Amino acid sequence: MSDHAIHLQLHVWRQSGPRASGRFVTYEARDISPEMSFLEMLDVVNERLTAKGEEPIAFDHDCREGICGTCGFVINGVAHGGQKGSTVCQLHMRHFRDGDELTLEPWRARAFPVVRDLMVDRSAFDRIIQAGGFVSVNTGSAPDGNALLVPKVDADVAMDAAQCIGCGACVAQCPNGAAQLFTAAKISHLAQLPQGQPERYQRAQAMVAQIETEAFGSCTNYGECEAVCPKGISIDFIAMLNRDFLKAAVRVEREARVAGGSG
Amino acid sequence: MTATTTTTSTGLLDARSPGGPIETRWERCKFDLKLVNPANKRKFTVIVVGTGLAGASAAASMAELGYEVEAFCYQDSPRRAHSIAAQGGINAAKNYQNDGDSVYRLFYDTVKGGDFRAREANVYRLAEISTAIIDQCVAQGVPFAREYGGTLANRSFGGAQVSRTFYARGQTGQQLLLGAYQALERQVAAGKVKMFPRTEMLDVVVEDGRARGIVVRDLVTGRVRRHAGHAVVLATGGYGNAFFLSTNAKGCNATAIWRAHRRGAMFANPCYTQIHPTCIPVSGDYQSKLTLMSESLRNDGRIWVPRRKGDTRRPGEIPEAERDYYLEARYPSFGNLVPRDVASRNAKQVCDDGRGVGPGGRGVYLDFADAIARLGRRAIEERYGNLFEMYERITGEDPYSAPMRIYPAVHYTMGGLWVDYHLMSTVPGLFVLGEANFSDHGANRLGASALMQGLADGYFVIPYTIGDYLVDHMGEKLSTDTAAFAAAESEVRQRIERLLGVRGKRTVDAFHRELGHLLWEDCGMARNDAGLRRALERIPALRQEFWEDVNVLGGGDELNQALEKAGRVADFFELGELMCRDALHRSESCGGHFREESQTEEGEAKRDDERFSYVAAWEWAGENRAQVLHQEPLTFEYVHPSQRSYK
Amino acid sequence: MKGVSSLVRTAVGKKALMAVSGLVLFGFVLVHMAGNLKLYQGAEKLNAYGEFLREVGAPVLAHGQALWIFRAVLLLAVGVHLWAAATLTLQSRAARPVGYRVATTVQASYASRTMRWGGVIVLLYVLFHLADLTLGWANPAFQAGKPYENLVASFTNPWVAGLYLVANVTLGFHLFHGLWSLFQSLGWNNPKFNPWRRRFATAFAWIVTLGNVSFPVSVLMGWVQ
């Protein structure tokens, strides 16, 4: 623990709206306590800007405990700032040194248009889930929770994938702007569990097709996504996505003779 | 009218709580509910505000039934609601562990844990539904923890005597929310739910005495819009952020419920707030929020402070004999596992006594040295590894080598809008679910019960009860082109303009911090008459200062985070005042509400069932006028009130 | 997007096609390198091997037919590989219209980051290589049917040898990431053999590169004349 206040120089991307053009503006962040979180440091900068009559820097954040997935921007080229397994809200100023110069940029991807300053629109992720990231089970139609046994290891692997917080760092850091890790996490989570089997291949196809529609890039197995993922989700899951997708592509779909139900 | 007098009335509130044997009340109620013909359901539009566990599950389930749903959230995606942060688990009376659990036992524990301030019928229904929730979530693919044999795993949580808590690592809330979110997105894809993210509800429109829609602000464009519906469902969470520092997300706010309150929905038990004992202490003035460490830590950690006041030695240098394991000493049978309110209050007492540790002396040690010695570091790592990591990330201290420092923090609010057994507020057509309502937890919520209640309301209560209301409004045309909508919209606009027009000197956060500090001091873990009276004088003064000196830059027709905060804080001022008024009038102690004047000789909370065995529902009486108190008497036919004892 | 057509219409499908075509090309460079090791057995053996390639499949196939079948397959593989690479690269470029002012690499390997330019270098080199040793356009001393002599003549020129060295080291990196990546793209993933995927890729990239690099080095050092 150190109580020496530090002084930083911030180059922050400012953009007033989705269609406006943006630019970098430099701010001095003086007397920053090392105990602050990065977002608390920005709070302080914003308080001071407001006092001077300048509009504060807009950034997304909510839970500030690393689980909601709302926060995230790029600090010196690294999504969430480079602390392993953490979001930017969990990054503390003790990791920076007096005099550091930091460049803050929003997630950069065509599928994530800038909303304002460091905020982007990640609704493309919601649409990928809409394409098939669910189990089609209506409320009330579930059997007893223990009716289907799930091997512990399957449940654990499913949980490894299901931890994804949907922050978008994977897309931001990927040199291709690909959404593979996010999509793979959901496909793998459901593919590990018996409940996910009935729609497994159709799901893989539909979600992959949605990636294309949203104009994400293509995965070339750089592994950058995994390195910045706050939940450390492994790119092994991307291989699972690929496998399910390819199986789906070459599978001969059975079709029911009678379409729909009548009577 | 002064701040401290209250007008009281009884008999106005009809809880529509069915009588008869408690085991069959919900069954009979469901049978008596009127049904909407399947073909007619699509003719109804239901507005759902908030997409946490309660909102998302309600929106998805109603859409599955065939209703047209419009769902709103202030977050950029419905997946981010703060339900996501719940760590510990979800209770259900499955009795999978064969340890004597039952619906009745969960009901009993919840009524008792709530210190006999909840409605029995509601609590029983909650316990009854709990088992279906687990089934539903498993079917959705929620990766609950499993045993090697493939069955669901359970743990005992928060001092419960049975193992009825289901969990998904330390991220149960996240996984349950994602399950509900996925069900919701499935309905969005099916065209049954229209989703409006980054949209904040700023008013309820009440027409002919019924809720007919809402007025919202698009947080990206700043556009103010009207939405009409045959019914409005609020699932907007609690109001813990009134305290500024809490474990809530920064965006959590009470604006939706407060605006509904001002439109006629009564606010029940606002003083019931839960303080969670195991949070990471405040480290400085810049602190923006508090982080909760799962209660499960108390299973193996031992809580202590130095015996001597002002002892500044490092924890390792304080010999065993000079440590005070105060919970173990005072509560031999429950020890460190006493309920949340008891643990919190004791921490406050030892700190008030000058024996607190860490910067500012507001902290107690949670020590794992014994557990590590007994079970080995690996076992501790397996159980709490992620929590220890989180602690180290935030504090920069290694909890394996030195004890953690913890302190209580505002965590949950049991109070909320008053609802009847159908979850309808005092405004017909306005339903309230989850933490936003006051219903099931009484004066204190048990661990792992919040997730249960949110999902019970959303998946299994509202889909039934809403039909009973809607069926009488068949064929009613929806229009936003009415005088009530126009008036509500114009009020919303005026308020925005007023906030932007002040251009004072202090930031919104500065005001919020001051309000929060005031509430924490006078309406926090322990309350007393003098403090509450003082707060009731200071809050209105501060509120006035806010409206004269707040500085909100930028405009209303663009994304403006300061403006969003300003509107929320303005509502917290009014709500904070009501919290204090409620706390002042309830001169007994119960659950999370501890009045220093009402304690046993041993310093435990002392209820006054003679005078206070009721729900306090406050009715808005107009600007600058004290709310009117209505009482819903509570009767206990099954669980007989007794003094809680954890000795 | 259903069925086999999704293979050519999605990035995931294209990556699979890239992996399969890459596998064919990898088989080629491995055999090509192994065949050329005959260099160390002298002119006679290598030239005979060259002739053998034209005779494979006899008497069912006529002289040179098998070779043309191989060439057709290779050409198709190269075509698919290039098409996938080009379209995927364009897709990825389009996915990030505004780049970062500060671009930092966290863990991506050098090999992965040089796939595209490395691929272009290898392609350009292959064109030169064909002109040099197959068609003889770039080799003044070229004699048809005499690969040994052509090779020695070509590598005696230090510029040609240097170009070859650079190209083959580039190819080595390309192979390393390509081989490892192929497992990912085709979904060959299992915790039991995952660590072996990288080891396998490393080993084979080294084998091919060392084999290939040895040829010009041997000529320049005078070990092969």
mmCIF file of C-alpha atoms in Angstrom, chain A residues 127-248:
data_model
loop_
_atom_site.group_PDB
_atom_site.id
_atom_site.type_symbol
_atom_site.label_atom_id
_atom_site.label_comp_id
_atom_site.label_asym_id
_atom_site.label_seq_id
_atom_site.Cartn_x
_atom_site.Cartn_y
_atom_site.Cartn_z
ATOM 1 C CA ARG A 127 -28.972 -10.062 -31.430
ATOM 2 C CA ILE A 128 -26.487 -12.938 -31.508
ATOM 3 C CA ILE A 129 -28.240 -14.354 -28.441
ATOM 4 C CA GLN A 130 -31.626 -13.750 -30.059
ATOM 5 C CA ALA A 131 -30.503 -15.861 -32.996
ATOM 6 C CA GLY A 132 -30.338 -18.957 -30.822
ATOM 7 C CA GLY A 133 -28.471 -18.465 -27.551
ATOM 8 C CA PHE A 134 -31.210 -20.031 -25.450
ATOM 9 C CA VAL A 135 -33.039 -23.227 -24.694
ATOM 10 C CA SER A 136 -36.599 -23.147 -25.983
ATOM 11 C CA VAL A 137 -38.418 -24.015 -22.805
ATOM 12 C CA ASN A 138 -41.537 -22.184 -21.772
ATOM 13 C CA THR A 139 -42.092 -21.344 -18.136
ATOM 14 C CA GLY A 140 -43.813 -24.183 -16.365
ATOM 15 C CA SER A 141 -42.897 -27.010 -18.701
ATOM 16 C CA ALA A 142 -39.736 -28.090 -16.921
ATOM 17 C CA PRO A 143 -39.233 -31.543 -15.424
ATOM 18 C CA ASP A 144 -37.770 -31.943 -11.935
ATOM 19 C CA GLY A 145 -34.313 -30.447 -11.634
ATOM 20 C CA ASN A 146 -32.778 -33.829 -10.922
ATOM 21 C CA ALA A 147 -34.656 -35.668 -13.681
ATOM 22 C CA LEU A 148 -31.697 -35.298 -16.006
ATOM 23 C CA LEU A 149 -28.347 -36.045 -14.452
ATOM 24 C CA VAL A 150 -25.464 -33.891 -15.557
ATOM 25 C CA PRO A 151 -21.929 -35.172 -14.982
ATOM 26 C CA LYS A 152 -20.101 -32.765 -12.716
ATOM 27 C CA VAL A 153 -17.371 -32.175 -15.250
ATOM 28 C CA ASP A 154 -19.919 -31.185 -17.893
ATOM 29 C CA ALA A 155 -21.571 -28.775 -15.506
ATOM 30 C CA ASP A 156 -18.169 -27.321 -14.615
ATOM 31 C CA VAL A 157 -17.091 -26.879 -18.236
ATOM 32 C CA ALA A 158 -20.490 -25.374 -19.054
ATOM 33 C CA MET A 159 -19.958 -22.917 -16.204
ATOM 34 C CA ASP A 160 -16.471 -22.049 -17.478
ATOM 35 C CA ALA A 161 -18.093 -20.924 -20.708
ATOM 36 C CA ALA A 162 -21.249 -19.482 -19.191
ATOM 37 C CA GLN A 163 -19.245 -17.003 -17.101
ATOM 38 C CA CYS A 164 -18.999 -14.621 -20.050
ATOM 39 C CA ILE A 165 -20.140 -11.159 -19.002
ATOM 40 C CA GLY A 166 -20.699 -9.883 -22.546
ATOM 41 C CA CYS A 167 -18.418 -6.874 -22.113
ATOM 42 C CA GLY A 168 -17.059 -6.971 -25.647
ATOM 43 C CA ALA A 169 -13.358 -6.845 -24.753
ATOM 44 C CA CYS A 170 -12.800 -9.905 -26.959
ATOM 45 C CA VAL A 171 -14.044 -8.026 -30.004
ATOM 46 C CA ALA A 172 -12.165 -4.892 -29.023
ATOM 47 C CA GLN A 173 -8.818 -6.609 -28.656
ATOM 48 C CA CYS A 174 -9.159 -8.965 -31.620
ATOM 49 C CA PRO A 175 -7.107 -7.564 -34.514
ATOM 50 C CA ASN A 176 -9.932 -8.811 -36.745
ATOM 51 C CA GLY A 177 -12.786 -7.449 -34.658
ATOM 52 C CA ALA A 178 -14.249 -10.941 -34.413
ATOM 53 C CA ALA A 179 -17.019 -11.954 -32.009
ATOM 54 C CA GLN A 180 -15.951 -15.582 -31.874
ATOM 55 C CA LEU A 181 -15.167 -15.860 -28.192
ATOM 56 C CA PHE A 182 -18.474 -14.338 -27.118
ATOM 57 C CA THR A 183 -20.474 -16.547 -29.463
ATOM 58 C CA ALA A 184 -18.440 -19.634 -28.674
ATOM 59 C CA ALA A 185 -18.957 -19.139 -24.953
ATOM 60 C CA LYS A 186 -22.728 -19.327 -25.304
ATOM 61 C CA ILE A 187 -22.711 -22.149 -27.861
ATOM 62 C CA SER A 188 -20.321 -24.205 -25.716
ATOM 63 C CA HIS A 189 -22.182 -23.496 -22.485
ATOM 64 C CA LEU A 190 -25.408 -24.923 -23.901
ATOM 65 C CA ALA A 191 -23.714 -27.688 -25.899
ATOM 66 C CA GLN A 192 -22.175 -29.093 -22.703
ATOM 67 C CA LEU A 193 -25.549 -29.675 -21.080
ATOM 68 C CA PRO A 194 -28.258 -32.201 -21.937
ATOM 69 C CA GLN A 195 -30.798 -29.380 -21.968
ATOM 70 C CA GLY A 196 -28.944 -27.775 -24.863
ATOM 71 C CA GLN A 197 -28.844 -30.828 -27.118
ATOM 72 C CA PRO A 198 -32.158 -30.645 -29.008
ATOM 73 C CA GLU A 199 -31.295 -27.298 -30.591
ATOM 74 C CA ARG A 200 -27.530 -27.700 -30.560
ATOM 75 C CA TYR A 201 -26.689 -27.679 -34.280
ATOM 76 C CA GLN A 202 -29.398 -25.346 -35.360
ATOM 77 C CA ARG A 203 -28.187 -22.967 -32.641
ATOM 78 C CA ALA A 204 -24.589 -23.069 -33.887
ATOM 79 C CA GLN A 205 -25.680 -22.268 -37.417
ATOM 80 C CA ALA A 206 -28.030 -19.495 -36.483
ATOM 81 C CA MET A 207 -25.607 -17.763 -34.144
ATOM 82 C CA VAL A 208 -22.712 -17.972 -36.587
ATOM 83 C CA ALA A 209 -24.930 -16.568 -39.329
ATOM 84 C CA GLN A 210 -25.777 -13.662 -37.035
ATOM 85 C CA ILE A 211 -22.082 -12.867 -36.561
ATOM 86 C CA GLU A 212 -21.902 -12.327 -40.320
ATOM 87 C CA THR A 213 -24.989 -10.139 -40.346
ATOM 88 C CA GLU A 214 -23.542 -7.951 -37.615
ATOM 89 C CA ALA A 215 -20.360 -7.375 -39.637
ATOM 90 C CA PHE A 216 -17.894 -8.757 -37.144
ATOM 91 C CA GLY A 217 -14.523 -9.871 -38.472
ATOM 92 C CA SER A 218 -13.211 -13.392 -38.843
ATOM 93 C CA CYS A 219 -11.322 -15.371 -36.243
ATOM 94 C CA THR A 220 -7.743 -16.135 -37.188
ATOM 95 C CA ASN A 221 -6.801 -17.706 -33.874
ATOM 96 C CA TYR A 222 -4.616 -14.901 -32.573
ATOM 97 C CA GLY A 223 -5.767 -15.609 -29.028
ATOM 98 C CA GLU A 224 -5.906 -11.911 -28.092
ATOM 99 C CA CYS A 225 -9.528 -12.285 -26.959
ATOM 100 C CA GLU A 226 -8.685 -14.902 -24.372
ATOM 101 C CA ALA A 227 -5.838 -12.763 -23.020
ATOM 102 C CA VAL A 228 -8.075 -9.816 -22.173
ATOM 103 C CA CYS A 229 -11.228 -11.718 -21.237
ATOM 104 C CA PRO A 230 -12.129 -10.668 -17.683
ATOM 105 C CA LYS A 231 -13.374 -14.192 -17.071
ATOM 106 C CA GLY A 232 -10.426 -15.907 -18.745
ATOM 107 C CA ILE A 233 -12.677 -17.791 -21.161
ATOM 108 C CA SER A 234 -10.511 -20.106 -23.216
ATOM 109 C CA ILE A 235 -10.280 -20.124 -27.002
ATOM 110 C CA ASP A 236 -10.766 -23.876 -26.735
ATOM 111 C CA PHE A 237 -14.432 -22.969 -26.799
ATOM 112 C CA ILE A 238 -13.929 -21.416 -30.238
ATOM 113 C CA ALA A 239 -12.823 -24.817 -31.492
ATOM 114 C CA MET A 240 -16.051 -26.236 -30.051
ATOM 115 C CA LEU A 241 -18.050 -23.601 -31.910
ATOM 116 C CA ASN A 242 -16.229 -24.469 -35.123
ATOM 117 C CA ARG A 243 -16.864 -28.163 -34.634
ATOM 118 C CA ASP A 244 -20.564 -27.739 -33.968
ATOM 119 C CA PHE A 245 -20.927 -25.378 -36.883
ATOM 120 C CA LEU A 246 -19.131 -27.709 -39.291
ATOM 121 C CA LYS A 247 -21.087 -30.696 -38.098
ATOM 122 C CA ALA A 248 -24.251 -28.719 -38.646
#
